[in-house]
Coordinates of C-alpha atoms and ligand atoms in Angstrom, one line a residue:
M1 CA -33.8 14.6 -4.3
L2 CA -31.7 16.5 -6.7
A3 CA -29.9 18.2 -3.9
V4 CA -29.0 14.9 -2.3
D5 CA -27.7 13.5 -5.7
A6 CA -25.7 16.7 -6.3
K7 CA -24.1 16.4 -2.8
K8 CA -23.2 12.8 -3.6
Q9 CA -21.5 13.8 -6.7
M10 CA -19.3 16.5 -5.0
A11 CA -15.8 15.2 -5.1
L12 CA -13.5 15.2 -2.1
H13 CA -10.9 18.0 -2.2
D14 CA -8.4 19.2 0.3
Q15 CA -7.5 22.8 1.1
F16 CA -4.7 22.7 -1.4
G17 CA -7.0 21.7 -4.3
R18 CA -6.0 18.1 -4.5
Q19 CA -8.8 15.8 -5.4
I20 CA -8.9 12.6 -3.3
T21 CA -9.9 9.6 -5.4
D22 CA -7.9 6.7 -3.8
L23 CA -8.6 4.9 -0.6
R24 CA -6.4 2.2 1.0
I25 CA -8.3 0.0 3.4
S26 CA -6.3 -2.0 5.9
V27 CA -8.6 -4.9 6.8
T28 CA -6.4 -6.3 9.6
D29 CA -3.5 -5.3 11.7
R30 CA -2.3 -9.0 11.8
C31 CA 0.4 -10.3 9.6
N32 CA 1.9 -13.7 9.1
F33 CA 5.3 -12.2 8.3
R34 CA 7.6 -10.2 10.5
C35 CA 9.7 -8.2 8.0
F36 CA 12.5 -6.5 9.9
Y37 CA 12.0 -3.1 8.2
C38 CA 8.3 -3.2 9.2
R39 CA 7.2 -4.9 12.4
S40 CA 9.9 -6.9 14.2
A41 CA 9.6 -5.1 17.6
D42 CA 5.9 -5.3 17.8
P43 CA 5.3 -9.0 17.5
E44 CA 1.9 -9.6 19.0
N45 CA 0.5 -6.3 20.2
Y46 CA -2.5 -6.6 17.9
Q47 CA -5.7 -4.9 18.7
Q48 CA -8.5 -6.9 20.2
H49 CA -11.1 -8.1 17.7
D50 CA -13.8 -5.8 18.8
K51 CA -11.6 -2.8 18.1
I52 CA -11.3 -3.9 14.5
L53 CA -14.1 -2.9 12.1
S54 CA -16.5 -5.7 11.1
W55 CA -16.9 -6.4 7.4
G56 CA -20.3 -4.7 7.6
E57 CA -18.8 -1.6 9.0
F58 CA -16.1 -1.5 6.3
E59 CA -18.7 -2.1 3.7
R60 CA -20.8 0.8 4.9
L61 CA -17.8 3.2 5.0
G62 CA -17.0 1.9 1.5
R63 CA -20.3 3.1 0.2
V64 CA -19.9 6.5 1.9
F65 CA -16.5 6.9 0.4
H66 CA -17.8 5.9 -3.0
D67 CA -20.5 8.5 -2.8
L68 CA -17.7 11.0 -2.0
G69 CA -16.0 10.3 -5.2
I70 CA -13.5 7.6 -4.3
R71 CA -12.8 5.6 -7.4
K72 CA -9.8 3.4 -6.5
V73 CA -9.6 1.1 -3.5
R74 CA -6.7 -1.0 -2.5
V75 CA -7.2 -3.7 0.2
T76 CA -4.2 -4.1 2.4
G77 CA -3.1 -4.8 6.0
G78 CA -1.4 -6.2 8.0
E79 CA -1.7 -9.1 5.6
P80 CA -5.2 -9.0 4.0
L81 CA -5.3 -12.7 3.2
V82 CA -5.1 -13.7 6.9
R83 CA -8.5 -12.3 7.7
Q84 CA -11.3 -14.7 6.9
G85 CA -13.9 -13.4 4.6
V86 CA -11.7 -10.9 2.6
E87 CA -13.0 -12.4 -0.7
D88 CA -16.6 -11.6 0.3
F89 CA -15.5 -8.1 1.3
V90 CA -13.9 -7.6 -2.1
A91 CA -17.1 -8.8 -3.8
R92 CA -19.1 -6.2 -1.7
L93 CA -16.7 -3.5 -2.7
S94 CA -17.0 -4.6 -6.3
A95 CA -20.8 -4.4 -6.1
T96 CA -20.5 -0.9 -4.6
G97 CA -19.1 0.1 -8.0
F98 CA -15.4 1.1 -7.5
E99 CA -13.7 1.4 -10.9
D100 CA -10.4 0.0 -9.7
L101 CA -10.1 -2.7 -7.0
S102 CA -6.6 -4.0 -6.0
M103 CA -4.8 -5.7 -3.2
T104 CA -1.4 -5.6 -1.6
T105 CA -0.3 -9.0 -0.2
N106 CA 2.9 -10.8 0.8
G107 CA 1.8 -13.5 -1.5
H108 CA 2.1 -16.4 0.9
L109 CA -1.5 -17.5 0.7
L110 CA -2.2 -16.2 -2.8
S111 CA -2.0 -19.4 -4.8
E112 CA -4.9 -21.0 -3.0
R113 CA -7.0 -17.8 -2.9
C114 CA -6.3 -16.3 -6.3
E115 CA -9.4 -17.8 -8.1
R116 CA -11.8 -16.7 -5.4
L117 CA -10.3 -13.2 -5.4
L118 CA -10.8 -12.9 -9.1
A119 CA -14.3 -14.2 -8.9
S120 CA -15.0 -11.6 -6.2
G121 CA -14.0 -8.8 -8.7
L122 CA -10.4 -8.1 -7.8
K123 CA -8.7 -6.5 -10.8
R124 CA -5.0 -6.1 -9.9
I125 CA -2.5 -7.3 -7.3
N126 CA 0.8 -6.1 -5.8
I127 CA 3.0 -8.7 -4.2
S128 CA 5.8 -7.8 -1.9
L129 CA 9.1 -9.6 -2.4
D130 CA 12.2 -8.2 -0.9
S131 CA 14.8 -10.8 -2.0
L132 CA 15.2 -13.4 -4.7
D133 CA 17.6 -15.3 -2.5
P134 CA 15.6 -17.8 -0.3
V135 CA 18.1 -17.5 2.6
K136 CA 18.0 -13.7 2.6
F137 CA 14.2 -13.7 2.1
E138 CA 14.0 -15.9 5.2
K139 CA 16.1 -13.4 7.2
I140 CA 14.1 -10.4 6.1
T141 CA 10.6 -11.9 6.6
R142 CA 11.5 -14.3 9.5
T143 CA 9.5 -17.0 7.7
K144 CA 10.2 -20.0 5.5
T145 CA 7.8 -19.0 2.8
F146 CA 9.9 -18.2 -0.2
A147 CA 8.5 -21.1 -2.2
S148 CA 4.9 -20.2 -1.5
V149 CA 5.4 -16.5 -2.3
M150 CA 7.0 -17.5 -5.7
A151 CA 4.1 -19.8 -6.3
G152 CA 1.7 -16.9 -5.5
I153 CA 3.5 -14.8 -8.1
D154 CA 3.2 -17.7 -10.6
T155 CA -0.5 -18.1 -10.0
A156 CA -1.2 -14.4 -10.2
Q157 CA 0.7 -14.2 -13.5
N158 CA -1.2 -17.1 -15.0
S159 CA -4.5 -15.6 -13.9
R160 CA -6.6 -12.7 -15.3
L161 CA -5.2 -10.4 -12.6
A162 CA -3.4 -7.7 -14.5
P163 CA -1.0 -6.2 -14.2
V164 CA 1.0 -8.1 -11.6
K165 CA 3.3 -5.8 -9.7
V166 CA 6.1 -7.0 -7.5
N167 CA 7.3 -4.6 -4.8
A168 CA 10.7 -4.6 -3.1
V169 CA 11.9 -2.4 -0.3
L170 CA 15.6 -2.0 -0.5
V171 CA 17.6 -1.5 2.7
R172 CA 21.3 -0.7 2.4
G173 CA 23.5 -3.6 3.4
F174 CA 20.7 -6.1 3.3
N175 CA 19.3 -6.4 -0.2
D176 CA 20.6 -3.5 -2.2
D177 CA 23.0 -5.9 -4.0
E178 CA 19.9 -7.4 -5.7
V179 CA 18.9 -4.4 -7.9
E180 CA 20.1 -6.0 -11.1
V181 CA 18.8 -9.4 -10.1
F182 CA 15.3 -8.0 -9.6
A183 CA 15.6 -6.2 -12.9
Q184 CA 16.5 -9.5 -14.6
F185 CA 13.5 -11.1 -12.9
A186 CA 11.3 -8.4 -14.4
R187 CA 12.7 -9.1 -17.8
E188 CA 12.4 -12.9 -17.6
R189 CA 9.0 -13.0 -15.9
G190 CA 7.4 -10.0 -17.6
V191 CA 6.4 -8.5 -14.3
I192 CA 6.3 -4.8 -13.2
M193 CA 9.2 -4.7 -10.7
R194 CA 8.8 -1.8 -8.3
F195 CA 11.4 -0.5 -5.9
I196 CA 10.1 1.4 -2.8
E197 CA 12.4 3.6 -0.8
F198 CA 12.6 2.5 2.9
M199 CA 10.5 5.0 5.0
P200 CA 10.7 5.8 8.7
L201 CA 7.7 3.6 9.5
D202 CA 9.5 0.6 11.0
A203 CA 8.7 -0.6 14.5
D204 CA 12.3 -0.8 15.6
R205 CA 13.0 2.8 14.6
H206 CA 16.2 1.7 12.8
W207 CA 15.4 3.9 9.8
S208 CA 18.1 6.3 8.9
R209 CA 18.9 8.2 5.8
E210 CA 22.1 6.1 5.4
V211 CA 20.2 2.9 4.8
V212 CA 17.7 4.4 2.2
V213 CA 18.7 3.3 -1.3
P214 CA 17.8 6.3 -3.5
A215 CA 15.7 5.7 -6.6
T216 CA 18.3 7.6 -8.7
E217 CA 20.9 5.0 -7.7
I218 CA 18.5 2.2 -8.7
Y219 CA 17.8 3.9 -12.0
Q220 CA 21.4 4.4 -12.8
R221 CA 22.4 0.8 -12.0
I222 CA 19.6 -0.7 -14.1
N223 CA 20.0 1.8 -16.9
A224 CA 23.8 1.0 -17.1
R225 CA 23.0 -2.7 -17.7
W226 CA 19.8 -2.5 -19.7
P227 CA 19.0 1.0 -20.9
L228 CA 15.6 2.2 -19.8
V229 CA 12.9 4.4 -21.5
Q230 CA 10.5 6.4 -19.3
I231 CA 6.8 5.7 -19.7
P232 CA 4.4 8.6 -19.1
H233 CA 2.5 8.4 -15.9
E234 CA -0.4 10.1 -14.2
A235 CA 0.7 12.9 -11.9
S236 CA -0.9 11.2 -8.9
E237 CA 0.8 7.9 -9.5
T238 CA 3.4 7.0 -6.9
A239 CA 5.9 5.3 -9.3
R240 CA 8.1 6.7 -12.1
K241 CA 7.8 4.0 -14.8
Y242 CA 10.3 2.6 -17.3
R243 CA 10.4 0.0 -20.0
F244 CA 13.5 -1.8 -21.3
A245 CA 14.9 -0.1 -24.5
D246 CA 15.7 -3.5 -26.0
G247 CA 12.1 -4.5 -26.0
A248 CA 12.4 -7.1 -23.3
P249 CA 9.1 -7.7 -21.4
G250 CA 8.6 -6.3 -17.9
E251 CA 8.8 -2.9 -16.4
I252 CA 10.6 -1.0 -13.7
G253 CA 8.8 1.3 -11.2
L254 CA 10.6 3.6 -8.8
I255 CA 8.8 4.9 -5.8
A256 CA 10.8 7.6 -4.1
P257 CA 8.8 9.1 -1.2
V258 CA 12.0 10.0 0.7
T259 CA 14.3 11.5 -2.0
Q260 CA 11.7 12.8 -4.5
P261 CA 8.4 13.3 -2.5
F262 CA 5.3 13.4 -4.7
C263 CA 2.9 14.9 -2.0
G264 CA 1.9 17.7 -4.3
H265 CA -0.1 15.3 -6.4
C266 CA -1.3 12.9 -3.7
S267 CA -4.8 11.6 -4.2
R268 CA -4.8 9.1 -1.3
I269 CA -6.3 8.6 2.1
R270 CA -6.2 5.6 4.3
L271 CA -8.6 3.7 6.6
T272 CA -7.0 1.6 9.3
A273 CA -8.3 -1.7 10.5
D274 CA -9.5 -0.1 13.7
G275 CA -11.5 2.5 11.7
K276 CA -9.3 5.5 11.8
L277 CA -9.0 7.8 8.8
R278 CA -5.4 8.9 8.0
T279 CA -4.8 11.7 5.4
C280 CA -1.1 10.9 5.1
L281 CA 1.1 7.9 5.9
F282 CA 3.0 10.2 8.2
S283 CA 0.0 11.9 9.8
K284 CA 0.6 12.8 13.5
E285 CA -3.0 12.0 14.3
D286 CA -5.8 9.9 12.9
H287 CA -9.5 10.5 12.9
D288 CA -12.0 8.2 14.5
L289 CA -14.7 6.8 12.1
R290 CA -15.3 3.7 14.3
G291 CA -16.6 5.9 17.2
L292 CA -19.0 7.6 14.8
L293 CA -20.2 4.4 13.3
R294 CA -20.8 2.8 16.7
E295 CA -22.6 5.9 17.9
N296 CA -25.1 5.4 15.1
A297 CA -24.0 8.4 13.0
S298 CA -26.0 8.7 9.7
D299 CA -24.2 8.4 6.3
D300 CA -24.5 12.2 6.0
D301 CA -22.8 12.7 9.4
L302 CA -20.0 10.4 8.2
A303 CA -19.7 12.2 4.9
I304 CA -19.6 15.6 6.5
Y305 CA -16.9 14.4 9.0
I306 CA -14.8 12.8 6.2
R307 CA -15.0 16.0 4.2
S308 CA -13.8 18.1 7.1
V309 CA -10.9 15.7 7.8
V310 CA -9.8 15.5 4.2
N311 CA -9.9 19.3 3.9
E312 CA -7.1 19.4 6.5
K313 CA -4.9 16.9 4.7
E314 CA -1.3 17.7 5.2
K315 CA 0.5 19.6 2.5
G316 CA 3.4 17.1 2.6
H317 CA 5.0 14.4 4.7
R318 CA 7.9 16.5 6.0
I319 CA 10.3 13.5 6.2
N320 CA 13.1 15.8 5.0
E321 CA 12.3 18.6 7.5
P322 CA 14.6 19.0 10.5
D323 CA 11.7 18.8 13.0
F324 CA 10.2 15.6 11.4
V325 CA 8.9 13.1 13.9
A326 CA 8.0 9.5 12.8
P327 CA 4.3 8.7 13.4
S328 CA 3.5 6.5 16.4
R329 CA 1.7 4.0 14.2
T330 CA 4.1 1.8 12.2
M331 CA 3.4 0.6 8.7
V332 CA 1.7 -2.7 9.7
F333 CA -0.8 -0.7 11.8
I334 CA -1.4 1.9 9.1
G335 CA -1.7 -0.3 6.0
G336 CA 0.8 0.1 3.2
Ligands
SAM1 N1 1.1 -7.7 4.0 C1 1.0 -7.0 2.8 C2 2.4 -7.0 2.1 O1 3.3 -7.6 2.6 O2 2.4 -6.4 1.0 C3 0.4 -5.6 2.9 C4 0.8 -4.7 4.0 S1 2.5 -4.2 3.9 C5 2.6 -3.1 5.3 C6 2.4 -3.1 2.5 C7 3.8 -2.7 1.9 O3 4.4 -1.8 2.8 C8 4.7 -3.8 1.6 O4 5.1 -3.7 0.2 C9 5.9 -3.5 2.5 O5 7.1 -3.9 1.9 C10 5.8 -2.0 2.7 N2 6.5 -1.5 3.8 C11 6.4 -1.9 5.1 N3 7.2 -1.2 5.9 C12 7.8 -0.3 5.1 C13 8.8 0.8 5.3 N4 9.3 1.0 6.5 N5 9.2 1.5 4.3 C14 8.7 1.3 3.0 N6 7.8 0.3 2.8 C15 7.4 -0.4 3.8

């Protein structure tokens, strides 16, 4: 018995000594938005339902990951709120005992679902918002949902979900003129406004270095208008964090996977909706947990396999290497 308990306590490490404590679970590959920097060219090539893990399969894997030392889980997609039953799944994850349970959503369905998510044990939320101009928002997402997303942010801010983070991906020529507008939004609304560099994970393969808006530029522009003070952060955190020197509420986060990679401290792995384990956003291959689950593997078999896969986690994402090749799965099929 002692040996079993000791094994359960053994944390997940990779060959470079990084401890893996964070898991992103993509519960669906479906999305009700079609953001041009993510999925425009793959409109309806979703996987068939039987290829997607059932809630029971996700829950079982969740328990195995928990026993392997995963402490933080982020539920994502696709759009997690389009899959019926996601609140019950959050409740099951909560009962499993994860210390930190969060969700990334486009916010469109959040107003009506926020209460139930809270009651299920969700602690934090990240809402994607790529423009504060309704016309531009419509062009980026190819939806007419600006008002409902803003309502979702309102509802989240007025709830016990804390903190509320708003994520924007800036693409040169589309929305990079809004840096200061977003910063003003953070100050007025008291939200954590995070800017994520555009990564080569778009379906149309339009990514190029020229359209990436570097985090240093964003920092300089905001700092010139409202001086910023850096806030200490955990090494494994993706964002460099800043508060406003004048004491205004809100915060700025800069996530720079392209220009300032943070792979050396990466503590994350990902589980896709079809049950594949990915050790990096940019992994060339993924690892089949669905097959094992459906061939009646025991929890121990699953744990042993997960350990062996994690051990081989890539040292870094290689976006900046001359021989870099973008992964065949795009962001919506990985889970951001
Ligand atoms: N549907 C949810 C949402 O909109 O937040 C969750 C899934 S979405 C794939 C997760 C995050 O990935 C979003 O913040 C989105 O902006 C980001 N994302 C998608 N494609 C990206 C890309 N090529 N580069 C950087 N971030 C991207």
